[in-house]
Amino acid sequence: MDLPRLLLIATGGTIAGAAPSADRTQGYRPGAVPVSALVDAVPALRGLARIEAEQPFAIGSQHMTGAHHLALVARIRAAQADPGLAGIVVTHGTDTLEESALLLDLACPRGVPVVLTGAMRPATAIGADGPMNLYAAAAVAVDPAARGAGALVLMNDQVFGPDRAAKVHTSRTDAFVARDGAALASILDGRPHWHLPAAEAATRRPSLLDRLTTLPTTLPRVDIVAQHVDADPAIVPFLLSRGARGLVLAGTGHGTVSDPMRDALSAAAATGCLVIRASRVANGPVTRNAGVDDDAGGFVAAGWLSPHKARLVASLALDAGLGRDAVQALVDGF
Ligand code: ASP
């Protein structure tokens, strides 16, 4: 029987990390283990798919930039045009994995699934979680039920949608959850058991594919502004002076904001800057005109998006030429 073809794109992270000793789970070099060694560490992969592996970069994902993101989108779009390819797995550092997952979901076709995975323990650790995550990600990527699912996150025996996936622990292997939602699938005996039809879940998420047919060389700059006790609103004009075209407020509570910070953000919005009001709180939505007058401030309310996901959406939306109302409609789709 012909095995399905799987493209494995390695980008670094802890899954490819090497520590000085097997009991060390921090203080390792991320991205030190080449993709060939990742594959060789999981011989069962060869029984699942014909693997084609490549490694465009080998970095800790805290070093991801818009340039890395655009390179990934371009590579994955090209791969998805190959009719013989069953699925794609991207190994990625966990720190910004959820941002890259949402980016790929928004900017790439959703036919050939893209499964992002990583690890919380380096490859050299006792009980490294990377090999099983890699195997399970491959099993998801080549599962016919994943066709049309867009980008997914596989961590610790669970599959999450890119809109909901969130890293909520700095070190444990159960670091990821579905923020305000449920896992799409659980892995049992190395195979996904779908709780929700993945392709149907994808149809409920917005896509920007049609608006981003030609990829730019750089993405518009969008920064995050944090609200906290004594937050200084002078950060807002400073970021504008640095070229920010969008700002996302990581507000307190339900996206609340001090009066001086609100005024600074409103002044920014009045100059044409896209301002999205989100919350630093881990769960729950920020609803329009609830507590803060978004109409008066010229703000978009982030809904269910975390500040860093709202930042990514804002950058893509600005590149696609969407105005404030269109961005609100886009955000409301999550
Ligand atoms: N700092 C690492 C990274 O994001 C953490 C990890 O991969 O778990 O690349």
CSV table of C-alpha atoms and ligand atoms in Angstrom, one decimal:
chain,number,residue,atom,x,y,z
A,1,MET,CA,0.0,0.0,0.0
A,2,ASP,CA,1.3,3.5,-0.9
A,3,LEU,CA,1.8,5.6,2.2
A,4,PRO,CA,0.6,9.2,2.1
A,5,ARG,CA,3.2,11.9,1.5
A,6,LEU,CA,3.9,14.2,4.4
A,7,LEU,CA,6.0,17.4,4.3
A,8,LEU,CA,7.8,18.1,7.6
A,9,ILE,CA,9.0,21.7,8.0
A,10,ALA,CA,11.3,22.2,11.0
A,11,THR,CA,11.8,25.7,12.4
A,12,GLY,CA,13.6,25.0,15.7
A,13,GLY,CA,12.3,25.3,19.3
A,14,THR,CA,12.6,23.1,22.3
A,15,ILE,CA,11.5,20.1,20.2
A,16,ALA,CA,14.9,20.4,18.6
A,17,GLY,CA,16.6,21.5,21.8
A,18,ALA,CA,19.8,20.0,23.3
A,19,ALA,CA,20.5,20.4,27.0
A,20,PRO,CA,23.8,19.6,28.8
A,21,SER,CA,22.3,16.7,30.7
A,22,ALA,CA,19.1,14.5,30.5
A,23,ASP,CA,17.6,15.9,33.7
A,24,ARG,CA,17.7,19.5,32.4
A,25,THR,CA,14.5,20.9,30.9
A,26,GLN,CA,15.6,24.5,30.9
A,27,GLY,CA,18.9,26.1,29.9
A,28,TYR,CA,19.1,24.2,26.6
A,29,ARG,CA,19.9,25.3,23.1
A,30,PRO,CA,16.7,25.5,21.1
A,31,GLY,CA,16.9,24.3,17.5
A,32,ALA,CA,20.2,22.5,18.0
A,33,VAL,CA,18.9,19.1,16.7
A,34,PRO,CA,18.6,18.8,12.9
A,35,VAL,CA,15.4,17.7,11.3
A,36,SER,CA,16.9,14.4,10.2
A,37,ALA,CA,17.6,13.5,13.8
A,38,LEU,CA,14.1,14.4,14.8
A,39,VAL,CA,12.7,12.0,12.2
A,40,ASP,CA,15.3,9.3,13.1
A,41,ALA,CA,14.2,9.5,16.7
A,42,VAL,CA,10.7,8.3,15.7
A,43,PRO,CA,11.1,5.2,13.5
A,44,ALA,CA,7.4,4.6,13.6
A,45,LEU,CA,6.9,7.7,11.5
A,46,ARG,CA,8.1,5.7,8.5
A,47,GLY,CA,5.2,3.4,8.8
A,48,LEU,CA,2.8,6.3,8.8
A,49,ALA,CA,3.9,8.4,5.8
A,50,ARG,CA,6.6,9.1,3.3
A,51,ILE,CA,8.4,11.9,5.0
A,52,GLU,CA,9.9,14.8,3.0
A,53,ALA,CA,11.8,17.0,5.5
A,54,GLU,CA,13.3,20.4,5.3
A,55,GLN,CA,14.6,23.0,7.8
A,56,PRO,CA,14.2,26.6,6.6
A,57,PHE,CA,15.4,27.9,10.0
A,58,ALA,CA,16.4,26.7,13.4
A,59,ILE,CA,15.5,29.2,16.1
A,60,GLY,CA,13.7,29.6,19.4
A,61,SER,CA,10.3,30.9,18.4
A,62,GLN,CA,10.7,34.1,20.5
A,63,HIS,CA,13.0,35.1,17.6
A,64,MET,CA,10.2,34.8,15.0
A,65,THR,CA,9.7,37.9,12.9
A,66,GLY,CA,7.3,38.9,10.2
A,67,ALA,CA,10.0,37.9,7.7
A,68,HIS,CA,10.0,34.3,9.1
A,69,HIS,CA,6.2,34.3,9.0
A,70,LEU,CA,6.0,35.5,5.4
A,71,ALA,CA,8.6,32.8,4.4
A,72,LEU,CA,6.5,30.1,6.1
A,73,VAL,CA,3.3,31.3,4.3
A,74,ALA,CA,5.1,31.3,0.9
A,75,ARG,CA,6.6,27.8,1.5
A,76,ILE,CA,3.3,26.3,2.7
A,77,ARG,CA,1.3,27.9,-0.1
A,78,ALA,CA,3.7,26.3,-2.6
A,79,ALA,CA,3.5,22.9,-0.9
A,80,GLN,CA,-0.3,23.0,-0.8
A,81,ALA,CA,-0.3,23.4,-4.6
A,82,ASP,CA,1.2,19.9,-4.9
A,83,PRO,CA,-1.8,17.6,-5.5
A,84,GLY,CA,0.1,14.5,-4.2
A,85,LEU,CA,0.7,15.9,-0.7
A,86,ALA,CA,-1.5,14.6,2.1
A,87,GLY,CA,-0.4,16.9,4.9
A,88,ILE,CA,2.2,19.2,6.4
A,89,VAL,CA,3.7,19.2,9.9
A,90,VAL,CA,5.6,22.3,11.2
A,91,THR,CA,7.8,21.8,14.2
A,92,HIS,CA,8.0,25.1,16.0
A,93,GLY,CA,9.0,26.6,19.4
A,94,THR,CA,6.0,26.7,21.7
A,95,ASP,CA,6.4,30.4,22.8
A,96,THR,CA,4.8,31.8,19.6
A,97,LEU,CA,3.4,28.6,18.1
A,98,GLU,CA,-0.2,29.8,18.5
A,99,GLU,CA,0.6,33.0,16.6
A,100,SER,CA,2.2,31.1,13.7
A,101,ALA,CA,-0.8,28.7,13.6
A,102,LEU,CA,-3.3,31.5,13.3
A,103,LEU,CA,-1.2,33.2,10.7
A,104,LEU,CA,-1.0,30.1,8.5
A,105,ASP,CA,-4.7,29.4,9.0
A,106,LEU,CA,-5.6,33.0,7.9
A,107,ALA,CA,-3.2,33.2,5.0
A,108,CYS,CA,-3.0,29.7,3.5
A,109,PRO,CA,-5.5,27.5,1.7
A,110,ARG,CA,-7.2,25.0,4.0
A,111,GLY,CA,-7.3,21.9,1.9
A,112,VAL,CA,-4.0,20.3,2.8
A,113,PRO,CA,-3.9,20.4,6.6
A,114,VAL,CA,-1.0,22.1,8.4
A,115,VAL,CA,-0.3,20.7,11.9
A,116,LEU,CA,2.0,22.7,14.1
A,117,THR,CA,3.7,21.0,17.1
A,118,GLY,CA,6.5,21.5,19.5
A,119,ALA,CA,7.7,20.2,22.8
A,120,MET,CA,8.1,21.5,26.4
A,121,ARG,CA,11.1,19.2,27.1
A,122,PRO,CA,14.2,19.3,24.9
A,123,ALA,CA,15.1,16.3,22.7
A,124,THR,CA,17.8,15.3,25.1
A,125,ALA,CA,15.5,15.2,28.2
A,126,ILE,CA,14.3,12.1,30.1
A,127,GLY,CA,10.7,11.7,29.0
A,128,ALA,CA,11.1,14.1,26.1
A,129,ASP,CA,7.6,14.9,24.7
A,130,GLY,CA,8.8,15.9,21.2
A,131,PRO,CA,8.8,12.4,19.6
A,132,MET,CA,5.2,11.6,20.6
A,133,ASN,CA,4.1,15.0,19.6
A,134,LEU,CA,5.8,14.7,16.2
A,135,TYR,CA,4.3,11.3,15.6
A,136,ALA,CA,0.8,12.4,16.6
A,137,ALA,CA,1.1,15.6,14.5
A,138,ALA,CA,2.0,13.4,11.5
A,139,ALA,CA,-1.0,11.1,12.2
A,140,VAL,CA,-3.3,14.1,12.3
A,141,ALA,CA,-1.8,15.6,9.2
A,142,VAL,CA,-2.4,12.5,7.1
A,143,ASP,CA,-5.8,11.6,8.6
A,144,PRO,CA,-8.4,12.0,5.8
A,145,ALA,CA,-10.7,13.6,8.4
A,146,ALA,CA,-8.2,16.5,8.7
A,147,ARG,CA,-8.6,17.4,5.0
A,148,GLY,CA,-9.9,21.0,4.9
A,149,ALA,CA,-9.0,21.6,8.5
A,150,GLY,CA,-6.6,24.5,7.9
A,151,ALA,CA,-3.9,25.0,10.5
A,152,LEU,CA,-4.1,23.0,13.7
A,153,VAL,CA,-2.0,22.8,16.9
A,154,LEU,CA,-1.1,19.4,18.3
A,155,MET,CA,0.3,19.3,21.8
A,156,ASN,CA,0.3,16.7,24.5
A,157,ASP,CA,-2.3,14.4,22.9
A,158,GLN,CA,-4.8,17.1,22.0
A,159,VAL,CA,-5.6,19.0,18.8
A,160,PHE,CA,-6.6,22.6,19.0
A,161,GLY,CA,-7.9,25.1,16.5
A,162,PRO,CA,-5.5,28.0,15.7
A,163,ASP,CA,-8.0,30.5,17.1
A,164,ARG,CA,-8.3,28.9,20.5
A,165,ALA,CA,-4.9,27.3,21.1
A,166,ALA,CA,-3.1,29.0,23.9
A,167,LYS,CA,0.1,28.3,25.9
A,168,VAL,CA,-0.8,28.7,29.6
A,169,HIS,CA,2.2,27.1,31.4
A,170,THR,CA,5.9,27.9,31.1
A,171,SER,CA,7.3,24.5,31.7
A,172,ARG,CA,4.9,21.6,32.0
A,173,THR,CA,4.1,19.2,29.2
A,174,ASP,CA,0.4,20.0,29.4
A,175,ALA,CA,1.2,23.6,28.6
A,176,PHE,CA,-1.5,24.2,25.9
A,177,VAL,CA,-5.3,24.6,26.3
A,178,ALA,CA,-8.2,25.6,24.1
A,179,ARG,CA,-8.9,29.2,25.4
A,180,ASP,CA,-12.7,29.6,25.8
A,181,GLY,CA,-13.2,26.3,23.9
A,182,ALA,CA,-12.6,22.6,23.6
A,183,ALA,CA,-10.0,20.5,21.9
A,184,LEU,CA,-11.0,19.4,18.4
A,185,ALA,CA,-9.5,15.9,18.9
A,186,SER,CA,-7.8,13.7,21.4
A,187,ILE,CA,-5.0,11.3,20.4
A,188,LEU,CA,-5.5,7.7,21.4
A,189,ASP,CA,-3.1,4.9,20.4
A,190,GLY,CA,-1.4,7.4,18.1
A,191,ARG,CA,-4.5,8.3,16.1
A,192,PRO,CA,-6.8,11.3,16.3
A,193,HIS,CA,-10.4,10.8,17.7
A,194,TRP,CA,-12.3,13.9,16.5
A,195,HIS,CA,-14.7,15.5,19.0
A,196,LEU,CA,-15.6,18.1,16.4
A,197,PRO,CA,-15.4,17.7,12.6
A,198,ALA,CA,-12.2,19.6,11.9
A,199,ALA,CA,-13.1,20.8,8.4
A,200,GLU,CA,-16.4,22.1,9.6
A,201,ALA,CA,-14.7,23.9,12.4
A,202,ALA,CA,-12.4,25.6,9.8
A,203,THR,CA,-15.4,26.9,7.8
A,204,ARG,CA,-16.5,28.8,10.9
A,205,ARG,CA,-13.2,30.7,11.1
A,206,PRO,CA,-12.4,33.8,9.0
A,207,SER,CA,-9.9,33.5,6.2
A,208,LEU,CA,-7.9,36.3,4.6
A,209,LEU,CA,-6.6,34.1,1.7
A,210,ASP,CA,-8.6,35.9,-0.9
A,211,ARG,CA,-7.4,39.3,0.3
A,212,LEU,CA,-3.7,38.3,0.4
A,213,THR,CA,-3.2,36.7,-2.9
A,214,THR,CA,0.1,38.5,-3.4
A,215,LEU,CA,2.3,38.4,-0.3
A,216,PRO,CA,4.0,41.6,0.7
A,217,THR,CA,7.7,41.8,1.5
A,218,THR,CA,7.0,43.1,5.0
A,219,LEU,CA,4.0,43.1,7.2
A,220,PRO,CA,2.5,46.4,8.7
A,221,ARG,CA,3.9,47.1,12.1
A,222,VAL,CA,1.4,46.6,15.0
A,223,ASP,CA,2.4,46.9,18.6
A,224,ILE,CA,0.9,45.8,21.9
A,225,VAL,CA,0.3,48.4,24.6
A,226,ALA,CA,-0.1,47.0,28.2
A,227,GLN,CA,-2.5,48.5,30.7
A,228,HIS,CA,-1.4,48.1,34.3
A,229,VAL,CA,-1.2,50.2,37.4
A,230,ASP,CA,0.6,53.5,36.6
A,231,ALA,CA,0.8,52.6,32.8
A,232,ASP,CA,2.4,55.6,31.0
A,233,PRO,CA,0.3,56.7,27.9
A,234,ALA,CA,3.5,58.3,26.4
A,235,ILE,CA,4.2,54.8,25.0
A,236,VAL,CA,1.4,55.4,22.4
A,237,PRO,CA,2.9,58.4,20.6
A,238,PHE,CA,6.3,56.8,21.0
A,239,LEU,CA,5.1,53.7,19.1
A,240,LEU,CA,3.5,55.8,16.4
A,241,SER,CA,6.8,57.6,16.0
A,242,ARG,CA,8.4,54.2,15.5
A,243,GLY,CA,6.0,53.5,12.6
A,244,ALA,CA,3.1,51.6,14.2
A,245,ARG,CA,0.1,51.4,11.9
A,246,GLY,CA,-1.9,49.5,14.5
A,247,LEU,CA,-2.0,49.2,18.3
A,248,VAL,CA,-3.5,46.5,20.4
A,249,LEU,CA,-4.4,47.3,24.0
A,250,ALA,CA,-3.7,44.5,26.4
A,251,GLY,CA,-6.3,46.0,28.7
A,252,THR,CA,-7.2,45.0,32.3
A,253,GLY,CA,-10.3,43.0,33.0
A,254,HIS,CA,-12.9,43.3,30.2
A,255,GLY,CA,-10.4,45.4,28.1
A,256,THR,CA,-10.6,48.3,30.6
A,257,VAL,CA,-8.2,51.1,30.3
A,258,SER,CA,-7.2,54.2,32.4
A,259,ASP,CA,-8.6,57.5,31.2
A,260,PRO,CA,-5.1,58.9,30.1
A,261,MET,CA,-4.3,55.7,28.2
A,262,ARG,CA,-7.8,55.7,26.6
A,263,ASP,CA,-7.3,59.3,25.4
A,264,ALA,CA,-3.9,58.5,24.0
A,265,LEU,CA,-5.2,55.5,22.1
A,266,SER,CA,-8.2,57.5,20.9
A,267,ALA,CA,-5.9,60.2,19.6
A,268,ALA,CA,-3.9,57.5,17.8
A,269,ALA,CA,-7.2,56.1,16.2
A,270,ALA,CA,-8.1,59.7,15.1
A,271,THR,CA,-4.9,59.8,13.1
A,272,GLY,CA,-5.8,56.6,11.2
A,273,CYS,CA,-4.0,54.1,13.4
A,274,LEU,CA,-6.0,50.8,13.8
A,275,VAL,CA,-6.6,50.3,17.6
A,276,ILE,CA,-7.9,47.0,18.9
A,277,ARG,CA,-9.0,46.8,22.5
A,278,ALA,CA,-8.2,43.3,24.0
A,279,SER,CA,-7.6,42.0,27.5
A,280,ARG,CA,-4.6,40.7,29.3
A,281,VAL,CA,-6.9,38.2,31.1
A,282,ALA,CA,-6.4,34.6,30.0
A,283,ASN,CA,-10.1,33.9,29.2
A,284,GLY,CA,-13.2,35.6,28.1
A,285,PRO,CA,-14.2,38.1,25.4
A,286,VAL,CA,-13.9,41.8,25.1
A,287,THR,CA,-17.3,42.9,23.8
A,288,ARG,CA,-17.9,46.1,21.8
A,289,ASN,CA,-19.0,49.2,23.8
A,290,ALA,CA,-19.2,47.2,27.0
A,291,GLY,CA,-17.5,49.3,29.8
A,292,VAL,CA,-15.5,51.3,27.2
A,293,ASP,CA,-17.1,53.4,24.5
A,294,ASP,CA,-15.5,51.9,21.4
A,295,ASP,CA,-17.6,54.1,19.1
A,296,ALA,CA,-16.3,57.3,20.8
A,297,GLY,CA,-12.7,56.0,21.0
A,298,GLY,CA,-12.5,54.8,17.4
A,299,PHE,CA,-11.6,51.3,18.7
A,300,VAL,CA,-12.2,47.7,17.5
A,301,ALA,CA,-13.2,45.3,20.3
A,302,ALA,CA,-11.1,42.1,20.2
A,303,GLY,CA,-13.8,39.7,21.0
A,304,TRP,CA,-12.3,36.3,21.8
A,305,LEU,CA,-8.8,37.1,20.5
A,306,SER,CA,-5.9,37.4,22.9
A,307,PRO,CA,-3.8,40.6,22.5
A,308,HIS,CA,-1.0,38.8,20.6
A,309,LYS,CA,-3.5,37.1,18.2
A,310,ALA,CA,-5.3,40.4,17.7
A,311,ARG,CA,-1.9,41.9,16.9
A,312,LEU,CA,-1.4,39.3,14.2
A,313,VAL,CA,-4.9,39.7,12.7
A,314,ALA,CA,-4.5,43.5,12.7
A,315,SER,CA,-1.2,43.3,10.8
A,316,LEU,CA,-2.7,41.0,8.1
A,317,ALA,CA,-5.9,43.1,8.0
A,318,LEU,CA,-3.9,46.3,7.5
A,319,ASP,CA,-1.9,44.6,4.7
A,320,ALA,CA,-5.2,43.5,3.1
A,321,GLY,CA,-6.4,47.1,3.2
A,322,LEU,CA,-9.3,46.5,5.6
A,323,GLY,CA,-10.8,49.5,7.3
A,324,ARG,CA,-11.9,49.7,10.9
A,325,ASP,CA,-15.4,48.4,10.4
A,326,ALA,CA,-14.2,45.5,8.2
A,327,VAL,CA,-11.6,44.6,10.9
A,328,GLN,CA,-14.4,44.6,13.5
A,329,ALA,CA,-16.4,42.2,11.3
A,330,LEU,CA,-13.4,40.0,10.8
A,331,VAL,CA,-12.6,39.9,14.5
A,332,ASP,CA,-16.3,39.1,15.3
A,333,GLY,CA,-15.9,36.0,13.1
A,334,PHE,CA,-13.7,34.3,15.7
B,1,ASP,N1,11.7,29.2,23.8
B,1,ASP,C1,11.2,28.0,23.1
B,1,ASP,C2,10.7,28.4,21.8
B,1,ASP,O1,9.6,28.9,21.7
B,1,ASP,C3,10.3,27.3,23.9
B,1,ASP,C4,9.7,26.0,23.3
B,1,ASP,O2,9.9,25.7,22.2
B,1,ASP,O3,9.0,25.3,24.1
B,1,ASP,O4,11.3,28.2,20.8
